[in-house]
mmCIF file of C-alpha atoms and ligand atoms in Angstrom:
data_model
loop_
_atom_site.group_PDB
_atom_site.id
_atom_site.type_symbol
_atom_site.label_atom_id
_atom_site.label_comp_id
_atom_site.label_asym_id
_atom_site.label_seq_id
_atom_site.Cartn_x
_atom_site.Cartn_y
_atom_site.Cartn_z
ATOM 1 C CA MET A 29 -97.645 -69.559 50.878
ATOM 2 C CA ALA A 30 -95.493 -71.958 52.572
ATOM 3 C CA GLU A 31 -94.356 -70.363 56.732
ATOM 4 C CA PHE A 32 -90.252 -69.744 57.095
ATOM 5 C CA THR A 33 -88.807 -69.753 59.830
ATOM 6 C CA PRO A 34 -87.249 -66.618 59.710
ATOM 7 C CA ARG A 35 -83.842 -67.183 59.032
ATOM 8 C CA VAL A 36 -81.034 -63.994 57.738
ATOM 9 C CA PHE A 37 -78.274 -65.151 55.231
ATOM 10 C CA SER A 38 -75.665 -62.875 53.322
ATOM 11 C CA GLY A 39 -71.919 -62.150 52.594
ATOM 12 C CA ILE A 40 -68.995 -60.130 50.720
ATOM 13 C CA GLN A 41 -66.482 -61.010 49.138
ATOM 14 C CA PRO A 42 -62.749 -61.833 49.880
ATOM 15 C CA SER A 43 -62.099 -59.298 46.385
ATOM 16 C CA GLY A 44 -59.358 -56.826 48.266
ATOM 17 C CA GLY A 45 -59.349 -54.764 51.867
ATOM 18 C CA LEU A 46 -62.886 -54.144 53.283
ATOM 19 C CA THR A 47 -64.032 -51.045 53.090
ATOM 20 C CA LEU A 48 -66.160 -48.188 55.522
ATOM 21 C CA GLY A 49 -68.777 -49.270 53.304
ATOM 22 C CA ASN A 50 -68.464 -52.590 53.742
ATOM 23 C CA TYR A 51 -69.380 -51.732 57.355
ATOM 24 C CA LEU A 52 -71.569 -49.673 57.367
ATOM 25 C CA GLY A 53 -73.481 -51.432 54.367
ATOM 26 C CA ALA A 54 -73.003 -54.004 55.915
ATOM 27 C CA LEU A 55 -71.224 -56.147 58.623
ATOM 28 C CA LYS A 56 -71.670 -52.962 61.254
ATOM 29 C CA ARG A 57 -75.713 -54.554 60.358
ATOM 30 C CA PHE A 58 -74.790 -57.667 60.841
ATOM 31 C CA ALA A 59 -73.526 -57.066 64.325
ATOM 32 C CA ASP A 60 -76.852 -55.707 65.165
ATOM 33 C CA VAL A 61 -78.607 -58.386 63.029
ATOM 34 C CA GLN A 62 -77.317 -60.848 65.131
ATOM 35 C CA ASP A 63 -78.503 -60.300 68.515
ATOM 36 C CA ALA A 64 -82.867 -60.031 67.582
ATOM 37 C CA GLY A 65 -82.710 -63.792 68.050
ATOM 38 C CA VAL A 66 -83.042 -65.579 64.765
ATOM 39 C CA GLU A 67 -80.602 -67.775 63.130
ATOM 40 C CA THR A 68 -77.485 -65.464 60.848
ATOM 41 C CA ILE A 69 -75.457 -67.123 58.671
ATOM 42 C CA TYR A 70 -72.525 -65.186 57.576
ATOM 43 C CA CYS A 71 -70.554 -65.987 54.192
ATOM 44 C CA MET A 72 -67.351 -65.049 52.968
ATOM 45 C CA VAL A 73 -68.321 -65.653 48.948
ATOM 46 C CA ASP A 74 -64.833 -66.638 47.642
ATOM 47 C CA LEU A 75 -66.956 -68.157 44.587
ATOM 48 C CA HIS A 76 -68.213 -64.346 43.795
ATOM 49 C CA ALA A 77 -64.702 -63.227 43.786
ATOM 50 C CA ILE A 78 -62.815 -64.937 41.346
ATOM 51 C CA THR A 79 -65.773 -64.121 39.181
ATOM 52 C CA VAL A 80 -63.036 -61.401 38.070
ATOM 53 C CA TRP A 81 -59.236 -62.902 38.492
ATOM 54 C CA GLN A 82 -57.970 -63.024 41.343
ATOM 55 C CA ASP A 83 -54.408 -64.208 42.757
ATOM 56 C CA PRO A 84 -54.398 -67.293 44.417
ATOM 57 C CA THR A 85 -52.205 -65.859 47.643
ATOM 58 C CA ALA A 86 -53.944 -63.008 48.081
ATOM 59 C CA LEU A 87 -57.327 -64.368 48.052
ATOM 60 C CA THR A 88 -56.678 -67.441 50.906
ATOM 61 C CA ARG A 89 -55.565 -63.149 52.892
ATOM 62 C CA ALA A 90 -58.173 -60.935 51.449
ATOM 63 C CA THR A 91 -60.518 -64.357 53.497
ATOM 64 C CA ARG A 92 -58.476 -64.372 56.373
ATOM 65 C CA GLU A 93 -58.301 -60.850 57.018
ATOM 66 C CA LEU A 94 -62.322 -60.599 56.434
ATOM 67 C CA CYS A 95 -63.657 -63.015 58.488
ATOM 68 C CA ALA A 96 -61.010 -61.139 60.870
ATOM 69 C CA GLY A 97 -63.465 -57.956 59.918
ATOM 70 C CA PHE A 98 -66.144 -60.273 60.455
ATOM 71 C CA ILE A 99 -65.011 -60.977 63.643
ATOM 72 C CA ALA A 100 -63.805 -57.196 64.746
ATOM 73 C CA SER A 101 -66.955 -55.667 63.824
ATOM 74 C CA GLY A 102 -68.345 -58.007 66.326
ATOM 75 C CA ILE A 103 -70.215 -61.136 64.864
ATOM 76 C CA ASP A 104 -69.557 -63.780 66.403
ATOM 77 C CA PRO A 105 -69.108 -66.819 65.806
ATOM 78 C CA GLU A 106 -70.591 -69.073 68.180
ATOM 79 C CA LYS A 107 -74.032 -67.300 67.912
ATOM 80 C CA SER A 108 -73.611 -67.279 64.228
ATOM 81 C CA ILE A 109 -72.813 -69.130 61.398
ATOM 82 C CA LEU A 110 -68.987 -68.025 59.241
ATOM 83 C CA PHE A 111 -67.863 -69.290 56.858
ATOM 84 C CA ASN A 112 -66.850 -69.209 53.613
ATOM 85 C CA GLN A 113 -68.559 -70.036 50.255
ATOM 86 C CA SER A 114 -66.366 -72.207 48.585
ATOM 87 C CA GLN A 115 -66.003 -75.520 51.770
ATOM 88 C CA VAL A 116 -69.978 -75.485 51.643
ATOM 89 C CA PRO A 117 -70.857 -77.977 47.487
ATOM 90 C CA ALA A 118 -74.206 -76.831 47.384
ATOM 91 C CA HIS A 119 -73.599 -73.284 47.208
ATOM 92 C CA ALA A 120 -72.225 -74.276 43.754
ATOM 93 C CA GLN A 121 -74.588 -76.866 42.594
ATOM 94 C CA LEU A 122 -77.831 -74.982 43.555
ATOM 95 C CA ALA A 123 -76.046 -72.502 41.019
ATOM 96 C CA TRP A 124 -76.136 -74.617 38.742
ATOM 97 C CA ILE A 125 -80.019 -75.671 39.050
ATOM 98 C CA PHE A 126 -80.417 -72.007 38.688
ATOM 99 C CA ASN A 127 -78.524 -71.406 35.967
ATOM 100 C CA CYS A 128 -81.154 -73.918 34.390
ATOM 101 C CA VAL A 129 -83.791 -71.592 35.512
ATOM 102 C CA ALA A 130 -82.938 -67.473 35.228
ATOM 103 C CA ARG A 131 -82.863 -66.745 31.924
ATOM 104 C CA MET A 132 -79.803 -64.778 29.731
ATOM 105 C CA GLY A 133 -81.879 -61.693 29.671
ATOM 106 C CA TRP A 134 -82.457 -60.863 33.798
ATOM 107 C CA MET A 135 -78.734 -60.768 33.479
ATOM 108 C CA GLN A 136 -78.207 -58.986 30.754
ATOM 109 C CA ARG A 137 -80.423 -56.764 32.626
ATOM 110 C CA MET A 138 -78.602 -56.456 35.645
ATOM 111 C CA THR A 139 -76.043 -52.772 36.381
ATOM 112 C CA GLN A 140 -73.294 -54.425 37.970
ATOM 113 C CA TRP A 141 -72.661 -57.191 35.810
ATOM 114 C CA LYS A 142 -72.868 -54.145 32.946
ATOM 115 C CA ASP A 143 -70.640 -51.460 35.316
ATOM 116 C CA LYS A 144 -67.983 -54.723 36.096
ATOM 117 C CA ALA A 145 -68.309 -56.589 32.057
ATOM 118 C CA GLY A 146 -67.005 -52.393 31.362
ATOM 119 C CA LYS A 147 -67.897 -52.384 27.073
ATOM 120 C CA ASN A 148 -66.023 -55.656 26.089
ATOM 121 C CA THR A 149 -68.225 -58.226 27.734
ATOM 122 C CA GLN A 150 -67.136 -60.928 25.323
ATOM 123 C CA ASN A 151 -63.880 -60.231 27.549
ATOM 124 C CA ALA A 152 -66.014 -60.807 30.913
ATOM 125 C CA SER A 153 -65.980 -64.466 32.460
ATOM 126 C CA LEU A 154 -69.093 -66.846 32.199
ATOM 127 C CA GLY A 155 -68.938 -66.352 35.876
ATOM 128 C CA LEU A 156 -68.952 -62.798 36.053
ATOM 129 C CA PHE A 157 -72.416 -63.219 34.063
ATOM 130 C CA ALA A 158 -74.187 -66.012 35.917
ATOM 131 C CA TYR A 159 -72.889 -64.160 39.483
ATOM 132 C CA PRO A 160 -76.789 -63.053 40.128
ATOM 133 C CA ALA A 161 -77.808 -67.249 40.493
ATOM 134 C CA LEU A 162 -75.437 -68.078 42.407
ATOM 135 C CA MET A 163 -76.076 -65.416 44.859
ATOM 136 C CA ALA A 164 -79.328 -66.600 44.724
ATOM 137 C CA ALA A 165 -78.345 -70.211 46.140
ATOM 138 C CA ASP A 166 -75.709 -68.315 48.534
ATOM 139 C CA ILE A 167 -79.614 -67.437 49.890
ATOM 140 C CA LEU A 168 -82.278 -69.760 48.650
ATOM 141 C CA VAL A 169 -79.869 -73.073 50.594
ATOM 142 C CA TYR A 170 -80.709 -71.987 53.187
ATOM 143 C CA HIS A 171 -84.617 -70.707 52.722
ATOM 144 C CA ALA A 172 -83.177 -67.359 53.690
ATOM 145 C CA THR A 173 -85.912 -65.089 54.742
ATOM 146 C CA HIS A 174 -84.595 -61.685 55.156
ATOM 147 C CA VAL A 175 -80.619 -60.413 53.361
ATOM 148 C CA PRO A 176 -79.330 -57.120 54.863
ATOM 149 C CA VAL A 177 -77.187 -55.484 52.057
ATOM 150 C CA GLY A 178 -76.651 -52.629 50.906
ATOM 151 C CA GLU A 179 -78.560 -50.877 48.576
ATOM 152 C CA ASP A 180 -76.191 -51.838 45.646
ATOM 153 C CA GLN A 181 -77.723 -55.314 46.185
ATOM 154 C CA LYS A 182 -81.371 -54.431 45.674
ATOM 155 C CA GLN A 183 -81.550 -55.229 42.559
ATOM 156 C CA HIS A 184 -79.734 -58.856 42.248
ATOM 157 C CA LEU A 185 -82.515 -59.282 45.490
ATOM 158 C CA GLU A 186 -85.254 -58.601 43.139
ATOM 159 C CA LEU A 187 -83.645 -61.034 40.886
ATOM 160 C CA THR A 188 -83.561 -64.448 43.955
ATOM 161 C CA ARG A 189 -86.630 -63.362 44.564
ATOM 162 C CA ASP A 190 -87.705 -64.021 40.272
ATOM 163 C CA ILE A 191 -85.662 -67.378 40.641
ATOM 164 C CA ALA A 192 -87.733 -68.249 43.167
ATOM 165 C CA ILE A 193 -90.735 -67.581 42.179
ATOM 166 C CA LYS A 194 -90.406 -69.091 38.300
ATOM 167 C CA PHE A 195 -88.450 -72.695 40.438
ATOM 168 C CA ASN A 196 -92.326 -72.636 42.284
ATOM 169 C CA ASN A 197 -93.608 -72.060 39.309
ATOM 170 C CA ASP A 198 -91.406 -74.756 36.618
ATOM 171 C CA PHE A 199 -91.843 -77.722 39.561
ATOM 172 C CA GLY A 200 -95.305 -76.490 41.153
ATOM 173 C CA VAL A 201 -93.973 -76.322 44.840
ATOM 174 C CA ASP A 202 -93.881 -74.248 47.138
ATOM 175 C CA PHE A 203 -90.811 -74.517 48.175
ATOM 176 C CA PHE A 204 -88.274 -71.508 47.997
ATOM 177 C CA PRO A 205 -89.614 -68.590 50.004
ATOM 178 C CA GLU A 206 -89.291 -64.506 48.964
ATOM 179 C CA THR A 207 -86.727 -64.174 50.949
ATOM 180 C CA GLU A 208 -86.456 -60.317 51.559
ATOM 181 C CA PRO A 209 -83.343 -57.655 50.579
ATOM 182 C CA VAL A 210 -83.680 -55.111 54.727
ATOM 183 C CA ILE A 211 -81.468 -52.259 53.355
ATOM 184 C CA GLU A 212 -81.568 -49.785 56.517
ATOM 185 C CA GLY A 213 -79.846 -47.716 58.657
ATOM 186 C CA ALA A 214 -78.091 -44.181 57.358
ATOM 187 C CA ALA A 215 -75.232 -45.173 55.293
ATOM 188 C CA THR A 216 -76.608 -48.010 53.067
ATOM 189 C CA ARG A 217 -75.044 -46.435 49.865
ATOM 190 C CA VAL A 218 -70.564 -45.059 51.318
ATOM 191 C CA MET A 219 -70.286 -43.208 48.528
ATOM 192 C CA SER A 220 -66.711 -42.506 47.143
ATOM 193 C CA LEU A 221 -64.551 -39.855 49.263
ATOM 194 C CA ARG A 222 -63.587 -37.661 46.050
ATOM 195 C CA ASP A 223 -66.820 -38.474 43.584
ATOM 196 C CA GLY A 224 -69.651 -38.256 45.458
ATOM 197 C CA THR A 225 -71.948 -39.802 42.736
ATOM 198 C CA LYS A 226 -69.516 -43.490 42.286
ATOM 199 C CA LYS A 227 -70.138 -46.539 45.486
ATOM 200 C CA MET A 228 -67.358 -46.307 47.619
ATOM 201 C CA SER A 229 -65.276 -49.109 46.380
ATOM 202 C CA LYS A 230 -62.526 -51.724 47.572
ATOM 203 C CA SER A 231 -61.662 -52.174 43.912
ATOM 204 C CA ASP A 232 -61.591 -49.481 42.929
ATOM 205 C CA PRO A 233 -57.497 -47.559 42.086
ATOM 206 C CA SER A 234 -58.026 -44.704 43.701
ATOM 207 C CA ASP A 235 -56.799 -45.281 47.490
ATOM 208 C CA MET A 236 -58.180 -42.035 48.380
ATOM 209 C CA SER A 237 -61.351 -42.573 47.597
ATOM 210 C CA ARG A 238 -61.872 -44.958 50.285
ATOM 211 C CA ILE A 239 -60.993 -45.505 54.165
ATOM 212 C CA ASN A 240 -60.596 -48.919 54.702
ATOM 213 C CA LEU A 241 -61.113 -50.955 58.325
ATOM 214 C CA THR A 242 -56.986 -51.042 58.148
ATOM 215 C CA ASP A 243 -56.151 -47.887 58.010
ATOM 216 C CA ASP A 244 -54.010 -45.839 61.138
ATOM 217 C CA ALA A 245 -55.783 -42.903 62.369
ATOM 218 C CA ASP A 246 -53.785 -40.940 60.789
ATOM 219 C CA THR A 247 -54.263 -42.860 57.375
ATOM 220 C CA ILE A 248 -58.200 -41.961 57.968
ATOM 221 C CA ALA A 249 -57.937 -38.457 59.106
ATOM 222 C CA GLN A 250 -55.546 -38.078 55.781
ATOM 223 C CA LYS A 251 -58.342 -38.486 53.264
ATOM 224 C CA ILE A 252 -61.124 -37.719 55.545
ATOM 225 C CA ARG A 253 -59.285 -34.334 54.908
ATOM 226 C CA LYS A 254 -58.435 -34.211 51.561
ATOM 227 C CA ALA A 255 -62.448 -35.840 50.794
ATOM 228 C CA ARG A 256 -63.789 -33.596 47.981
ATOM 229 C CA THR A 257 -66.939 -31.035 48.384
ATOM 230 C CA ASP A 258 -67.985 -27.737 47.505
ATOM 231 C CA ALA A 259 -67.612 -24.620 49.039
ATOM 232 C CA GLU A 260 -71.059 -24.059 50.692
ATOM 233 C CA PRO A 261 -71.591 -24.708 54.362
ATOM 234 C CA LEU A 262 -73.700 -27.585 55.977
ATOM 235 C CA PRO A 263 -77.968 -26.810 55.801
ATOM 236 C CA GLY A 264 -79.458 -27.033 58.549
ATOM 237 C CA ASP A 265 -81.798 -29.972 56.737
ATOM 238 C CA LEU A 266 -81.831 -32.631 54.663
ATOM 239 C CA ASP A 267 -83.927 -30.278 51.328
ATOM 240 C CA GLY A 268 -80.597 -28.507 51.236
ATOM 241 C CA LEU A 269 -78.193 -31.697 50.550
ATOM 242 C CA THR A 270 -80.499 -32.042 47.424
ATOM 243 C CA ALA A 271 -77.676 -31.910 44.335
ATOM 244 C CA ARG A 272 -74.306 -31.942 46.848
ATOM 245 C CA PRO A 273 -73.377 -35.415 46.530
ATOM 246 C CA GLU A 274 -70.360 -34.697 48.494
ATOM 247 C CA ALA A 275 -71.396 -33.699 51.570
ATOM 248 C CA ARG A 276 -74.998 -35.430 51.624
ATOM 249 C CA ASN A 277 -71.944 -38.395 51.648
ATOM 250 C CA LEU A 278 -69.998 -37.426 54.424
ATOM 251 C CA VAL A 279 -73.895 -35.640 56.636
ATOM 252 C CA ASN A 280 -74.148 -40.214 56.489
ATOM 253 C CA ILE A 281 -71.086 -41.848 56.935
ATOM 254 C CA TYR A 282 -71.097 -39.423 60.139
ATOM 255 C CA ALA A 283 -74.746 -40.479 60.698
ATOM 256 C CA GLY A 284 -74.045 -44.490 60.136
ATOM 257 C CA LEU A 285 -71.234 -44.214 63.175
ATOM 258 C CA ALA A 286 -73.056 -42.339 64.998
ATOM 259 C CA ASP A 287 -76.238 -44.666 64.943
ATOM 260 C CA MET A 288 -77.837 -41.141 64.059
ATOM 261 C CA SER A 289 -79.519 -39.918 60.606
ATOM 262 C CA ALA A 290 -79.073 -37.473 59.019
ATOM 263 C CA GLN A 291 -81.366 -34.917 60.111
ATOM 264 C CA GLN A 292 -80.030 -35.411 64.206
ATOM 265 C CA VAL A 293 -76.632 -35.217 62.101
ATOM 266 C CA LEU A 294 -77.171 -31.413 60.656
ATOM 267 C CA ASN A 295 -79.390 -30.805 63.926
ATOM 268 C CA ALA A 296 -76.148 -30.748 65.489
ATOM 269 C CA HIS A 297 -73.751 -29.358 62.600
ATOM 270 C CA GLY A 298 -75.912 -27.541 60.499
ATOM 271 C CA GLY A 299 -74.359 -24.466 59.636
ATOM 272 C CA GLN A 300 -70.204 -25.611 60.293
ATOM 273 C CA GLN A 301 -67.906 -24.934 56.998
ATOM 274 C CA PHE A 302 -66.826 -28.439 56.362
ATOM 275 C CA SER A 303 -63.356 -26.604 57.818
ATOM 276 C CA ALA A 304 -64.353 -27.748 61.316
ATOM 277 C CA PHE A 305 -66.689 -30.327 59.977
ATOM 278 C CA LYS A 306 -64.642 -32.822 58.975
ATOM 279 C CA PRO A 307 -62.420 -32.799 62.305
ATOM 280 C CA ALA A 308 -65.309 -33.886 63.558
ATOM 281 C CA LEU A 309 -65.983 -36.645 61.103
ATOM 282 C CA ALA A 310 -62.547 -37.812 61.771
ATOM 283 C CA ASP A 311 -62.141 -38.260 65.184
ATOM 284 C CA LEU A 312 -65.212 -40.267 64.736
ATOM 285 C CA ALA A 313 -64.405 -41.684 63.048
ATOM 286 C CA VAL A 314 -60.861 -42.802 63.671
ATOM 287 C CA ASP A 315 -63.243 -43.164 67.373
ATOM 288 C CA ARG A 316 -64.958 -46.028 65.726
ATOM 289 C CA LEU A 317 -62.738 -47.555 63.688
ATOM 290 C CA SER A 318 -59.429 -48.273 65.100
ATOM 291 C CA PRO A 319 -60.951 -51.228 67.910
ATOM 292 C CA ILE A 320 -61.914 -53.185 65.047
ATOM 293 C CA SER A 321 -58.697 -52.246 63.077
ATOM 294 C CA ALA A 322 -56.348 -53.355 65.617
ATOM 295 C CA GLU A 323 -58.559 -56.590 66.617
ATOM 296 C CA MET A 324 -58.269 -57.467 63.222
ATOM 297 C CA SER A 325 -54.103 -57.471 63.132
ATOM 298 C CA ARG A 326 -54.748 -59.858 66.459
ATOM 299 C CA LEU A 327 -56.494 -61.283 64.602
ATOM 300 C CA MET A 328 -53.912 -61.880 61.270
ATOM 301 C CA GLN A 329 -51.482 -63.193 63.961
ATOM 302 C CA GLU A 330 -53.484 -66.257 64.367
ATOM 303 C CA PRO A 331 -54.333 -67.885 60.825
ATOM 304 C CA ALA A 332 -54.788 -71.719 62.121
ATOM 305 C CA GLU A 333 -57.284 -69.942 64.963
ATOM 306 C CA ILE A 334 -59.445 -68.118 62.005
ATOM 307 C CA ASP A 335 -58.993 -71.258 59.772
ATOM 308 C CA ALA A 336 -60.658 -73.553 62.840
ATOM 309 C CA ILE A 337 -63.766 -70.763 62.916
ATOM 310 C CA LEU A 338 -64.545 -71.554 59.177
ATOM 311 C CA ALA A 339 -63.828 -74.487 59.114
ATOM 312 C CA ARG A 340 -67.239 -74.881 62.792
ATOM 313 C CA GLY A 341 -68.535 -72.603 60.265
ATOM 314 C CA ALA A 342 -68.541 -74.481 57.249
ATOM 315 C CA GLU A 343 -69.714 -77.749 59.203
ATOM 316 C CA ARG A 344 -72.604 -76.312 60.766
ATOM 317 C CA ALA A 345 -73.967 -74.064 57.976
ATOM 318 C CA ASN A 346 -73.423 -77.755 55.791
ATOM 319 C CA THR A 347 -76.491 -79.541 57.567
ATOM 320 C CA ILE A 348 -78.670 -76.713 56.986
ATOM 321 C CA ALA A 349 -78.228 -76.393 52.998
ATOM 322 C CA ALA A 350 -77.245 -80.450 52.966
ATOM 323 C CA PRO A 351 -81.008 -81.285 52.742
ATOM 324 C CA ILE A 352 -82.302 -78.338 50.638
ATOM 325 C CA LEU A 353 -79.644 -79.088 48.258
ATOM 326 C CA LYS A 354 -81.300 -83.421 48.291
ATOM 327 C CA ARG A 355 -85.110 -81.970 48.034
ATOM 328 C CA THR A 356 -84.143 -79.481 45.042
ATOM 329 C CA TYR A 357 -82.477 -83.166 43.374
ATOM 330 C CA GLU A 358 -85.355 -84.590 44.372
ATOM 331 C CA ILE A 359 -88.316 -81.669 43.536
ATOM 332 C CA VAL A 360 -86.443 -81.991 39.958
ATOM 333 C CA GLY A 361 -86.578 -85.711 39.024
ATOM 334 C CA MET A 362 -82.726 -86.845 39.243
ATOM 335 C CA VAL A 363 -82.373 -90.537 40.207
ATOM 336 C CA GLY A 364 -80.483 -91.261 43.865
ATOM 337 C CA ALA A 365 -80.811 -88.076 45.429
HETATM 338 N N1 AQP B 428 -70.141 -48.801 49.847
HETATM 339 C C1 AQP B 428 -71.176 -48.861 49.856
HETATM 340 N N2 AQP B 428 -72.255 -48.694 50.718
HETATM 341 C C2 AQP B 428 -72.748 -49.700 51.576
HETATM 342 N N3 AQP B 428 -72.298 -50.133 51.349
HETATM 343 C C3 AQP B 428 -71.969 -51.374 50.639
HETATM 344 N N4 AQP B 428 -71.542 -52.443 50.523
HETATM 345 C C4 AQP B 428 -70.704 -52.400 49.605
HETATM 346 N N5 AQP B 428 -69.810 -51.617 49.261
HETATM 347 C C5 AQP B 428 -70.864 -50.974 49.744
HETATM 348 C C6 AQP B 428 -72.240 -54.135 50.472
HETATM 349 O O1 AQP B 428 -71.107 -54.277 51.337
HETATM 350 C C7 AQP B 428 -71.374 -55.594 50.860
HETATM 351 C C8 AQP B 428 -71.301 -56.813 50.383
HETATM 352 O O2 AQP B 428 -70.299 -56.303 49.317
HETATM 353 P P1 AQP B 428 -69.667 -56.800 48.367
HETATM 354 O O3 AQP B 428 -68.159 -57.300 48.655
HETATM 355 O O4 AQP B 428 -69.224 -58.537 48.205
HETATM 356 O O5 AQP B 428 -69.558 -56.389 47.216
HETATM 357 P P2 AQP B 428 -70.048 -54.913 45.903
HETATM 358 O O6 AQP B 428 -71.411 -54.454 46.836
HETATM 359 O O7 AQP B 428 -68.970 -55.777 44.591
HETATM 360 O O8 AQP B 428 -68.332 -54.431 47.162
HETATM 361 P P3 AQP B 428 -66.919 -53.773 46.086
HETATM 362 O O9 AQP B 428 -66.523 -53.116 47.813
HETATM 363 O O10 AQP B 428 -68.059 -53.000 45.446
HETATM 364 O O11 AQP B 428 -66.314 -54.892 45.814
HETATM 365 P P4 AQP B 428 -65.952 -54.831 44.704
HETATM 366 O O12 AQP B 428 -65.063 -53.129 44.437
HETATM 367 O O13 AQP B 428 -64.469 -55.818 44.552
HETATM 368 O O14 AQP B 428 -66.486 -54.929 43.683
HETATM 369 C C9 AQP B 428 -73.347 -55.811 50.659
HETATM 370 O O15 AQP B 428 -74.175 -56.475 50.755
HETATM 371 C C10 AQP B 428 -72.691 -54.811 50.008
HETATM 372 O O16 AQP B 428 -74.466 -54.236 49.899
#
């Protein structure tokens, strides 16, 4: 097996406003990784976003807002490569090769496909079905070795490995790495505030189900106050959270925001009623999220600055991706590669 230089890649869709789930499951961890001494590449995956309908004006705004969210969360465009996917053509080009490597059955098993396509699969876009092959291309076009993601992306990362292995076997090469998912921390799966069994998601029709990174302090406090819970006080240990998904979710959110483990949160708050715990959580959330929200609004006043950051990031990304795509074409046997 070839040795690959450690390199981190991850992406977020500009498919709406950023949520606390995106922050704790992805952005906060991207910022932590940035200072760990490896190259970090972070992408606004606009080609993924259009696998479901996006209003063009809203997509433009969401892409800039997402870039502002990355920067406000601590990602430094000088240290990390920050760009939008559509501006580096190698993603879509490698995705086509991977469409021809991956099998229909692999895609059909993806839970995100089943969830997002719903019952009417005949009416879902072909892009939504092929989404994981594009995701594999996003990662492998940089020979990325590590991908920090939330728990929900684990299956897609396994598929990325399957595609790399099949490509290497089919062509008798040792060219693509078997990328590792990095799913760490107390809040790798932030759940809806209205239903502790459902993922917090930017496309959930209920705004009360999520905290948006652009919410003001009063809205954050109100959403936490109204979050669904049960009538029991918080337990003293993790076993006591079994079968209490809403309580577990609030404890995990607290832990993620405070950089604590869930057990440490229970050590401090076990025995408390939600009437005491929720205000403490609201204060913590406002304290951590308000500076991010303020910096996002400041950056959104400077769209030209954001566009310049993205353009520079795309140039840097392209210098890594283009030779890997060229070598892929040569391996596949394309004349002129
Ligand atoms: N609820 C969550 N908890 C932890 N991590 C999460 N992520 C998303 N939601 C949670 C992580 O954020 C990264 C980017 O995800 P994405 O926006 O590209 O796609 P998604 O997972 O489909 O997010 P949403 O909010 O649910 O978007 P929509 O509603 O458009 O589908 C990933 O690392 C993901 O794990």
